[in-house]
Short mmCIF file of the C-alpha atoms (twelve columns), coordinates in Angstrom:
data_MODEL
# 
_entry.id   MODEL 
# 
loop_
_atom_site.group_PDB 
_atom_site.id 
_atom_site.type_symbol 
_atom_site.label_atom_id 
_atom_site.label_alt_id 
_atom_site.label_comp_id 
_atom_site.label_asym_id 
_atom_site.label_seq_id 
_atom_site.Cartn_x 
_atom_site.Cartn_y 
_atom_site.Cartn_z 
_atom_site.pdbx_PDB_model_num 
ATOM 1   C CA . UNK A 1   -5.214  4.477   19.938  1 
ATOM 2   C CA . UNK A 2   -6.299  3.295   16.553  1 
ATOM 3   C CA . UNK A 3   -6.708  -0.413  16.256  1 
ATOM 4   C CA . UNK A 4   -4.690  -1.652  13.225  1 
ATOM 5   C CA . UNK A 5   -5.263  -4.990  10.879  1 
ATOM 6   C CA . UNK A 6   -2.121  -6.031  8.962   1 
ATOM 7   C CA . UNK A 7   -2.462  -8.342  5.843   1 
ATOM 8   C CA . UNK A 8   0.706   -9.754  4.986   1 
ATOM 9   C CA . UNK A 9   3.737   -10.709 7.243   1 
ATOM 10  C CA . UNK A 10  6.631   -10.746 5.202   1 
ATOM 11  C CA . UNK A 11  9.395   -8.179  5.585   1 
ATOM 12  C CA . UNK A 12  6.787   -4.625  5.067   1 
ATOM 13  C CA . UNK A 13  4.521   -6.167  7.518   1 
ATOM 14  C CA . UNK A 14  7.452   -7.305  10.348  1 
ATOM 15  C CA . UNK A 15  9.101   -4.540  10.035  1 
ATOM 16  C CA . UNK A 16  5.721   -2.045  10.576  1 
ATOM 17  C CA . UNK A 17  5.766   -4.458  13.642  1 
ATOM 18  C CA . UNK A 18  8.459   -3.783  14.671  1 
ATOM 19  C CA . UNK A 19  7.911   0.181   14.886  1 
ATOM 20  C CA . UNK A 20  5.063   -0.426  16.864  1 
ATOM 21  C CA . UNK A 21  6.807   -2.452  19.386  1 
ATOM 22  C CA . UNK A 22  9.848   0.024   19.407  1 
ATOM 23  C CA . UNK A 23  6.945   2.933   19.471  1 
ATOM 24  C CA . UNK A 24  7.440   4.728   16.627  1 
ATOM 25  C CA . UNK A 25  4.015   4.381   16.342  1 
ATOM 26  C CA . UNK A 26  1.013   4.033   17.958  1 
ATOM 27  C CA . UNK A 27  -0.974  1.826   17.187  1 
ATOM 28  C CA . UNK A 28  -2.905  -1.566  18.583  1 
ATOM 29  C CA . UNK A 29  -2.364  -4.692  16.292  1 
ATOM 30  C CA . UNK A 30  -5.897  -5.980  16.575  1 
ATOM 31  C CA . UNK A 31  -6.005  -8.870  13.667  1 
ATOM 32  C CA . UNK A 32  -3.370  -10.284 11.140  1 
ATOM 33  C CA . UNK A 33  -3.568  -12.615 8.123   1 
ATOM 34  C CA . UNK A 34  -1.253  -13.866 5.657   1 
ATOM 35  C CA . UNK A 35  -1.270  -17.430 3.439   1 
ATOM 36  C CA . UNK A 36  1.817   -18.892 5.311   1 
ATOM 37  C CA . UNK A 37  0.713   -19.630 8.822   1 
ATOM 38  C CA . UNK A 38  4.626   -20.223 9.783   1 
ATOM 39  C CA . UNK A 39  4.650   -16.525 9.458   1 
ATOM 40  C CA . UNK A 40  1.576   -15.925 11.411  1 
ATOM 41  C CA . UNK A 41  3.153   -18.384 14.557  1 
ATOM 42  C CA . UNK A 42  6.098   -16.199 14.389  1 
ATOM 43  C CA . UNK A 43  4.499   -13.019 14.926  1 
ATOM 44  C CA . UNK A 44  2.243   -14.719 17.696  1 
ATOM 45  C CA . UNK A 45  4.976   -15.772 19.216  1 
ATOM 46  C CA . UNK A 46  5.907   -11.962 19.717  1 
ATOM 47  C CA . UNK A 47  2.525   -10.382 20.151  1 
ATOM 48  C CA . UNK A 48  0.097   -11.496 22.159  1 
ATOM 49  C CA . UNK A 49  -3.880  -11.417 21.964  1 
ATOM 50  C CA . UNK A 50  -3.821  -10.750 18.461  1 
ATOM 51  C CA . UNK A 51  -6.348  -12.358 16.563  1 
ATOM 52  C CA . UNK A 52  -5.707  -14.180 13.404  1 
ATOM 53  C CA . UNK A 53  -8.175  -13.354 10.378  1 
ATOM 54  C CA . UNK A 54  -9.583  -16.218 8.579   1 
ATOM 55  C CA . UNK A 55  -11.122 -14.492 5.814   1 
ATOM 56  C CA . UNK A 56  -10.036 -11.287 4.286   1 
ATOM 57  C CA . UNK A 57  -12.892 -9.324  5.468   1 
ATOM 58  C CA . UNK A 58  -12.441 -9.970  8.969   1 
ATOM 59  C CA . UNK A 59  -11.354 -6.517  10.213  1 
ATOM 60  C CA . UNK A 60  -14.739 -4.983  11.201  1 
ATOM 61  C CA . UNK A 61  -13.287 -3.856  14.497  1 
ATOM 62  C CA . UNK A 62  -10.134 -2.372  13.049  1 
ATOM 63  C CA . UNK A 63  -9.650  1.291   12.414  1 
ATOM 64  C CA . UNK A 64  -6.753  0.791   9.822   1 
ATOM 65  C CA . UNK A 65  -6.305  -1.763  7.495   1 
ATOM 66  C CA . UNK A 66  -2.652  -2.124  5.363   1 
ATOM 67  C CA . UNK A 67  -2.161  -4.555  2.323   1 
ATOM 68  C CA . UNK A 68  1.757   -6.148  2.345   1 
ATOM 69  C CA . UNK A 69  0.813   -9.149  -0.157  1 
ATOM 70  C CA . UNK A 70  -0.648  -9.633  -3.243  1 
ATOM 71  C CA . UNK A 71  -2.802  -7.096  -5.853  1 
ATOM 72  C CA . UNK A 72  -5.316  -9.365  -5.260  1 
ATOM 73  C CA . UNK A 73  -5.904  -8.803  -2.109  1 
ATOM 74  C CA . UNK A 74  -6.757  -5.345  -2.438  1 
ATOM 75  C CA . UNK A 75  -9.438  -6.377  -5.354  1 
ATOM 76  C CA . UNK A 76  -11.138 -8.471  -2.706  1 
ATOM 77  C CA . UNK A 77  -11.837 -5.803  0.295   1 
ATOM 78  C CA . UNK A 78  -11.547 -2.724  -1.607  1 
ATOM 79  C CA . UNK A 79  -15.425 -2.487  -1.242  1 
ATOM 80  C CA . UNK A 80  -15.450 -3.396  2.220   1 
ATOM 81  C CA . UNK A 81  -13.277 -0.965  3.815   1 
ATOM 82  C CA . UNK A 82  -14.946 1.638   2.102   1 
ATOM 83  C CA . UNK A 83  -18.664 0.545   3.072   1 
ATOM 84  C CA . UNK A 84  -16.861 0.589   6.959   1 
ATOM 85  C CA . UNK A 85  -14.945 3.863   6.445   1 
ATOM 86  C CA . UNK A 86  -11.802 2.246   7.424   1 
ATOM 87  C CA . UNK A 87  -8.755  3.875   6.951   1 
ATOM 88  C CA . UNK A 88  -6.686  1.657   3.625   1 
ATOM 89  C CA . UNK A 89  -3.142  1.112   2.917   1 
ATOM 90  C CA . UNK A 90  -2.265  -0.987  0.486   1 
ATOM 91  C CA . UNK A 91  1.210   -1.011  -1.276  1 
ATOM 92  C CA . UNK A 92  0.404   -3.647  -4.047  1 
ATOM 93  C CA . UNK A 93  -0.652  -0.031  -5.644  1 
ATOM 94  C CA . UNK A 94  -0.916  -2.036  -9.383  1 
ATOM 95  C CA . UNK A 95  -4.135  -3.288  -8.611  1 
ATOM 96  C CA . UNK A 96  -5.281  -0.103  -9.489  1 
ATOM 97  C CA . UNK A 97  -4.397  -0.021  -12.770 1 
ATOM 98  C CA . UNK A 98  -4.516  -3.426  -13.736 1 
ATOM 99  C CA . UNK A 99  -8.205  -4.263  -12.730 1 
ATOM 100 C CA . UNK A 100 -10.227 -2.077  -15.080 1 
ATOM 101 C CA . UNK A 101 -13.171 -2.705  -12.136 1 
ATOM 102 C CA . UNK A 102 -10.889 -1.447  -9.557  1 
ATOM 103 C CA . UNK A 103 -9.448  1.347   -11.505 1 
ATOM 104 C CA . UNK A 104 -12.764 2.953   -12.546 1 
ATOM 105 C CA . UNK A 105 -13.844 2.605   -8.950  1 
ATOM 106 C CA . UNK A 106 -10.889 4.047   -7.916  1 
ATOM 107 C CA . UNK A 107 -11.539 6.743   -10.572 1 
ATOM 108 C CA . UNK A 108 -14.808 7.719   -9.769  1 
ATOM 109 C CA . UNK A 109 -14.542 7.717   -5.814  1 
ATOM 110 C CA . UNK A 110 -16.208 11.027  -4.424  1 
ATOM 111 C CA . UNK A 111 -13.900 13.277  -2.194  1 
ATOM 112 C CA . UNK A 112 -15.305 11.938  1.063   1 
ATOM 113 C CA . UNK A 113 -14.540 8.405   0.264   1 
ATOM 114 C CA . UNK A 114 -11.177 8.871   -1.690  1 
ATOM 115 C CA . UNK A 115 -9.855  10.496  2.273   1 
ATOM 116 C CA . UNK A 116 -10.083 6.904   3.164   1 
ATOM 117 C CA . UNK A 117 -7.829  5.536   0.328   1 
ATOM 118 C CA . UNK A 118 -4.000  6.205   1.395   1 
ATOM 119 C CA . UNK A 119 -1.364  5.204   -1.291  1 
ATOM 120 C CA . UNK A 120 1.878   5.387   0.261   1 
ATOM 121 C CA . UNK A 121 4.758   6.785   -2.347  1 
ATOM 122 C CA . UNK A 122 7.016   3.571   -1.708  1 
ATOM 123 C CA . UNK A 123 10.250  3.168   -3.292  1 
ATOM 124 C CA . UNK A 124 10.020  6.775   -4.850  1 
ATOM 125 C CA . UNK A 125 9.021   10.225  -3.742  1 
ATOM 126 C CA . UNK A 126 8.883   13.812  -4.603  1 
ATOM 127 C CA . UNK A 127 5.080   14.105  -5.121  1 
ATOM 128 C CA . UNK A 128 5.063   17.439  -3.782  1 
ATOM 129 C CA . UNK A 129 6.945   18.778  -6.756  1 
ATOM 130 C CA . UNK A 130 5.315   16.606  -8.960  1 
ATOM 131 C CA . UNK A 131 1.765   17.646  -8.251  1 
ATOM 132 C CA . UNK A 132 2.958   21.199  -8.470  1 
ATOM 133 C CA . UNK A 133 4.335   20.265  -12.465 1 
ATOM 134 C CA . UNK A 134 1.321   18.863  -12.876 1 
ATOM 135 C CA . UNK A 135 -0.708  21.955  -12.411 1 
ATOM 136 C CA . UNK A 136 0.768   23.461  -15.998 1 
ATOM 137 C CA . UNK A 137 0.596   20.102  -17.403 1 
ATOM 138 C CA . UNK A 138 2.804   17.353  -18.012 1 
ATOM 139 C CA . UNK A 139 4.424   16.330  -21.536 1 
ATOM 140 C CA . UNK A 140 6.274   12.922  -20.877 1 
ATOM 141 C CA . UNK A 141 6.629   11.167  -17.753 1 
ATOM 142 C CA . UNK A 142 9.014   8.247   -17.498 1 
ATOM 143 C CA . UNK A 143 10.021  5.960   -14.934 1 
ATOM 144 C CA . UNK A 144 13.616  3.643   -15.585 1 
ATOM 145 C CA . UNK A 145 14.304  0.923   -13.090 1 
ATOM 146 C CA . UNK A 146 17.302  -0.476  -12.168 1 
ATOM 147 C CA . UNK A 147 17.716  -3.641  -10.213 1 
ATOM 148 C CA . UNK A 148 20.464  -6.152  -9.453  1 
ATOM 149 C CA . UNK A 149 21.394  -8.981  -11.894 1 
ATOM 150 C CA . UNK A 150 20.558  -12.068 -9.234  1 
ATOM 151 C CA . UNK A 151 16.880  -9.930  -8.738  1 
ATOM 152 C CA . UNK A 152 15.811  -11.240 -12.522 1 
ATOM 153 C CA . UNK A 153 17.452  -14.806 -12.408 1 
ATOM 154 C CA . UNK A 154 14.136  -16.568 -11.727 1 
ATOM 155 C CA . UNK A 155 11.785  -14.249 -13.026 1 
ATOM 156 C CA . UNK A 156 8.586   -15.489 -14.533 1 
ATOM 157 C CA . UNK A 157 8.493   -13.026 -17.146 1 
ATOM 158 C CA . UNK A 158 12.239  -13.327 -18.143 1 
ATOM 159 C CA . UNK A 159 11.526  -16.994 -18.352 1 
ATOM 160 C CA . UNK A 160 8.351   -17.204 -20.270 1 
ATOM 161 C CA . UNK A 161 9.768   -14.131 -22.641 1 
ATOM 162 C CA . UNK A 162 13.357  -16.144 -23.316 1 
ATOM 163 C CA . UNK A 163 15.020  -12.815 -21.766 1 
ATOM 164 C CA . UNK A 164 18.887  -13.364 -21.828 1 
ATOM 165 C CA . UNK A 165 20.365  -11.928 -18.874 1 
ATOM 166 C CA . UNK A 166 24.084  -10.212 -19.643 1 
ATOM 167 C CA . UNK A 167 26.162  -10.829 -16.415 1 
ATOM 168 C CA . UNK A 168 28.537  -8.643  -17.817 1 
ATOM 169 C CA . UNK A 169 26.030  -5.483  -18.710 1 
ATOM 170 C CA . UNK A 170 22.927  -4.260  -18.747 1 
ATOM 171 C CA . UNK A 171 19.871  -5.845  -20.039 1 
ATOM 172 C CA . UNK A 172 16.793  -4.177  -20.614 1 
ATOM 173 C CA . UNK A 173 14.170  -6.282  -19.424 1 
ATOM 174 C CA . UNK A 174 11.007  -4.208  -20.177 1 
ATOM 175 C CA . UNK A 175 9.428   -1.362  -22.342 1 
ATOM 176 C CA . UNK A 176 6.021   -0.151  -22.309 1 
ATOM 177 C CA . UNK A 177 3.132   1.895   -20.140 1 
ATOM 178 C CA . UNK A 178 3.097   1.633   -16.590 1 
ATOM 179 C CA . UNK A 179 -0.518  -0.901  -16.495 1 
ATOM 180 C CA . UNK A 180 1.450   -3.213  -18.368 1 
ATOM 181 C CA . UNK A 181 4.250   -2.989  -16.147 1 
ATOM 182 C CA . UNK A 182 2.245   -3.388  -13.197 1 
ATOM 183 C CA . UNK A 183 0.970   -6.381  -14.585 1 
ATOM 184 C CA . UNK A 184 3.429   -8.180  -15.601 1 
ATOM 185 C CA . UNK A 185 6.085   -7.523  -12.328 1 
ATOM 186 C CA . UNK A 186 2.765   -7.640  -10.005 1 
ATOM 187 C CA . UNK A 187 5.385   -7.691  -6.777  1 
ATOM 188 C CA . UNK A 188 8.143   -5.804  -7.793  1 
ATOM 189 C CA . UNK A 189 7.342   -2.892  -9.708  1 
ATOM 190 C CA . UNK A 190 4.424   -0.736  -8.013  1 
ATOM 191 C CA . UNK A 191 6.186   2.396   -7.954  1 
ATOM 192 C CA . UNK A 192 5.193   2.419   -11.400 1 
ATOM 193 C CA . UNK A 193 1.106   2.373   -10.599 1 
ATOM 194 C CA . UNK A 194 1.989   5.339   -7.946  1 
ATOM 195 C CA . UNK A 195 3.266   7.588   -10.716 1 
ATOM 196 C CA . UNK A 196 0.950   6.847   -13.304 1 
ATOM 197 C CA . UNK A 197 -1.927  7.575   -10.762 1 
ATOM 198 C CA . UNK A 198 -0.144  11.149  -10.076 1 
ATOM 199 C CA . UNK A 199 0.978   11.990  -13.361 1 
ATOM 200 C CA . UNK A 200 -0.266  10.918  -16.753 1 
ATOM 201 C CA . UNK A 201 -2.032  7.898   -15.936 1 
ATOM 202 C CA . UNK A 202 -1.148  4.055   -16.973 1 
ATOM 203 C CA . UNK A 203 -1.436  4.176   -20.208 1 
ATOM 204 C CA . UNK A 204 0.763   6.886   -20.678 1 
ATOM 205 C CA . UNK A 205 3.570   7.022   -18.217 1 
ATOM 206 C CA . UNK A 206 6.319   5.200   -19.518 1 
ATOM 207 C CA . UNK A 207 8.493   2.283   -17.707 1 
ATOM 208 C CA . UNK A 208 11.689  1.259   -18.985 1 
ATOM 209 C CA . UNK A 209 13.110  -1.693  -16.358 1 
ATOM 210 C CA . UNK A 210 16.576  -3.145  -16.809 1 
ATOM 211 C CA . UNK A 211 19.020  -5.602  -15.178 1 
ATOM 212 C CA . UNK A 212 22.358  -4.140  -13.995 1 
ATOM 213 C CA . UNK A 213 24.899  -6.610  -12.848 1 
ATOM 214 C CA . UNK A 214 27.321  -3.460  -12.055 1 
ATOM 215 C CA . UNK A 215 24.682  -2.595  -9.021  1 
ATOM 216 C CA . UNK A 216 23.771  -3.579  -5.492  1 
ATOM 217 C CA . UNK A 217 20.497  -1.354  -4.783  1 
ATOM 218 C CA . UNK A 218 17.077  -0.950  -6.420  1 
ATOM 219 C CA . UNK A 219 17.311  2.432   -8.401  1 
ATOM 220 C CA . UNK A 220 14.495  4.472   -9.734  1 
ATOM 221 C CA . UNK A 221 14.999  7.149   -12.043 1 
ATOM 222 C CA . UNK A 222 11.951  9.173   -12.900 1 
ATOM 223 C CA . UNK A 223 12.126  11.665  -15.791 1 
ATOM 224 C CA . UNK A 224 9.526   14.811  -16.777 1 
ATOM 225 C CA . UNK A 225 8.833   17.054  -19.265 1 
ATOM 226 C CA . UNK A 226 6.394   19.577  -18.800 1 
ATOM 227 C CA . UNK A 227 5.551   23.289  -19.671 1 
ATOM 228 C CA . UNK A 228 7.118   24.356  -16.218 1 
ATOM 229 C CA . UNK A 229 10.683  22.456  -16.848 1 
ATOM 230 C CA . UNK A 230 12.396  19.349  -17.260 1 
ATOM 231 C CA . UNK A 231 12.482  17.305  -14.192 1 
ATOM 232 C CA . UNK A 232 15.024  14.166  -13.183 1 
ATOM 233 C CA . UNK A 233 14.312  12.664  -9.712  1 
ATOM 234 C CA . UNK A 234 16.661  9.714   -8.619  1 
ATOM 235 C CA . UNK A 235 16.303  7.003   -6.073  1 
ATOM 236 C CA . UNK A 236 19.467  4.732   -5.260  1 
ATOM 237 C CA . UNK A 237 17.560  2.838   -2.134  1 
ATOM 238 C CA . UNK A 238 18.920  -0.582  -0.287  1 
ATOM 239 C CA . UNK A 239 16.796  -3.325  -0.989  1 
ATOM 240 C CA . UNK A 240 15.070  -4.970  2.294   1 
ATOM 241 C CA . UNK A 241 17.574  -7.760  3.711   1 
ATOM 242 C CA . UNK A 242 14.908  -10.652 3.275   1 
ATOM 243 C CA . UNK A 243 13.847  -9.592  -0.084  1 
ATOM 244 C CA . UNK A 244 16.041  -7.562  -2.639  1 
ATOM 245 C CA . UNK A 245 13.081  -7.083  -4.820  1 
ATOM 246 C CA . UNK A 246 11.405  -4.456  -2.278  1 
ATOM 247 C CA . UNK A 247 13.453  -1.867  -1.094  1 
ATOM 248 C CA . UNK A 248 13.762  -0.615  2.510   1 
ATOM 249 C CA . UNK A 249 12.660  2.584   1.718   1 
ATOM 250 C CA . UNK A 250 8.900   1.227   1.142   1 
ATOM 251 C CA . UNK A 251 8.344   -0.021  4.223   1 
ATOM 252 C CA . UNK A 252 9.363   2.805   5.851   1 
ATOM 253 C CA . UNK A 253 6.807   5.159   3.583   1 
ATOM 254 C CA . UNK A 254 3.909   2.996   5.004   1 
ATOM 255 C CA . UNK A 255 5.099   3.547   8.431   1 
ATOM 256 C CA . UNK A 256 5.552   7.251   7.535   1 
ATOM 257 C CA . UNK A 257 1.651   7.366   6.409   1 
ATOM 258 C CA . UNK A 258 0.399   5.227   9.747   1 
ATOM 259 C CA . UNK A 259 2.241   8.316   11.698  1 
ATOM 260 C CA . UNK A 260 0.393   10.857  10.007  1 
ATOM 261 C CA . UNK A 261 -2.963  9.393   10.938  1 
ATOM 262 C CA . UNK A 262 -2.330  7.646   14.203  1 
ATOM 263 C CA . UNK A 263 -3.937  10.253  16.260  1 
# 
């Protein structure tokens, strides 16, 4: 049974928890970490022996390591998981294209390394298809987002841009390629970096991302032109219910990933 570190304990990392317990995975929480240690004594309180990381490098004897926090994170043990050849998850997926170190390493990763880097499709999917599209070329890739009107209310860059939010209609919130996307909604929008990485990269994959007030769910609309076809893939997913900026359905793509290399 692999031996699994988890950094990060809010909702993605409970509720991977939570499939272990309820075995829909196997796997052996070995170490945890996270900034807020009220979250760590809660998860202590349900599993026991599990050693709390003080630093973020402290997963030497872990097999798998998954990232539930912060891009930053994953700029600070990037290089350590793959000098150990440990398996990495991380689904704060704009580090990639916001740290130009980071990106070019990502970049320039050899084949036997890059097996060890695992980004999980999150919020969206169809990369099956999309790789296939891909093959002939791709024209325009574009990904709209849709999230509720409450979801923007204290948003740092609606505040520092003096973005009026309509609580009677849409309001579009953001235009421009996914890397600045990723960096300016570092929590909220990495569905963007996971496209760009697949399609036309993150300078040119587009992200339009609006606030509906006629909504309840997060929804991601992803549009492509290619040689092959025109493409629309939509995804109308329930946000988690202790965060309605991440939806459900990304914390169940990490848990699909840690099933297809448990064994």
């Amino acid at each position: 049974m692999k031996k699994l570190a988890i950094i990060g304990l809010g909702f993605i990392g409970q509720t991977v928890i939570d499939a272990i317990n309820s075995q829909k995975i196997g796997y052996q929480i070995q170490a945890i970490y996270d900034i807020d240690e009220k979250a760590i004594e809660k998860v202590q309180t349900r599993l026991k022996n599990v050693r709390v990381m003080r630093n973020l490098s402290d997963f030497y004897d872990c097999d798998v390591v998954i990232e539930c926090a912060v891009q930053s994170v994953v700029e600070k043990i990037f290089d350590k998981v793959l000098e150990n050849n440990i398996y990495f998850i991380p689904m704060s997926i704009g580090a990639f294209v916001t740290n130009e170190s980071l990106y070019l390493k990502y970049q320039n990763l050899n084949a036997e390394k890059k097996k060890f880097i695992l980004l999980p499709s999150g919020a969206i999917g169809g990369f099956d298809s999309i790789s296939a599209i891909a093959l002939e070329g791709l024209n325009t890739v574009v990904l709209e987002t849709r999230k509720p009107y409450h979801v923007f209310e204290k948003n740092a860059y609606v505040l520092k841009n003096n973005i009026h939010l309509n609580e009677n209609k849409e309001t579009i919130i953001f235009e421009g390629n996914a890397k600045e996307a990723a960096k300016q909604f570092p929590r909220s929008i990495n569905v963007a970096a996971r496209l760009s990485l697949a399609t036309l990269g993150r300078e040119e994959t587009r992200v339009r991302i609006l606030s509906d007030p006629t909504i309840k769910q997060n929804i991601h609309r992803i549009l492509i032109e290619s040689k092959v076809g025109s493409y629309e893939f939509v995804f109308k997913n329930k946000p988690s219910p202790t965060n309605p900026k991440t939806s459900w359905l990304a914390a169940l793509s990490l848990i699909s990933f840690l099933r297809k290399i448990q064994d």
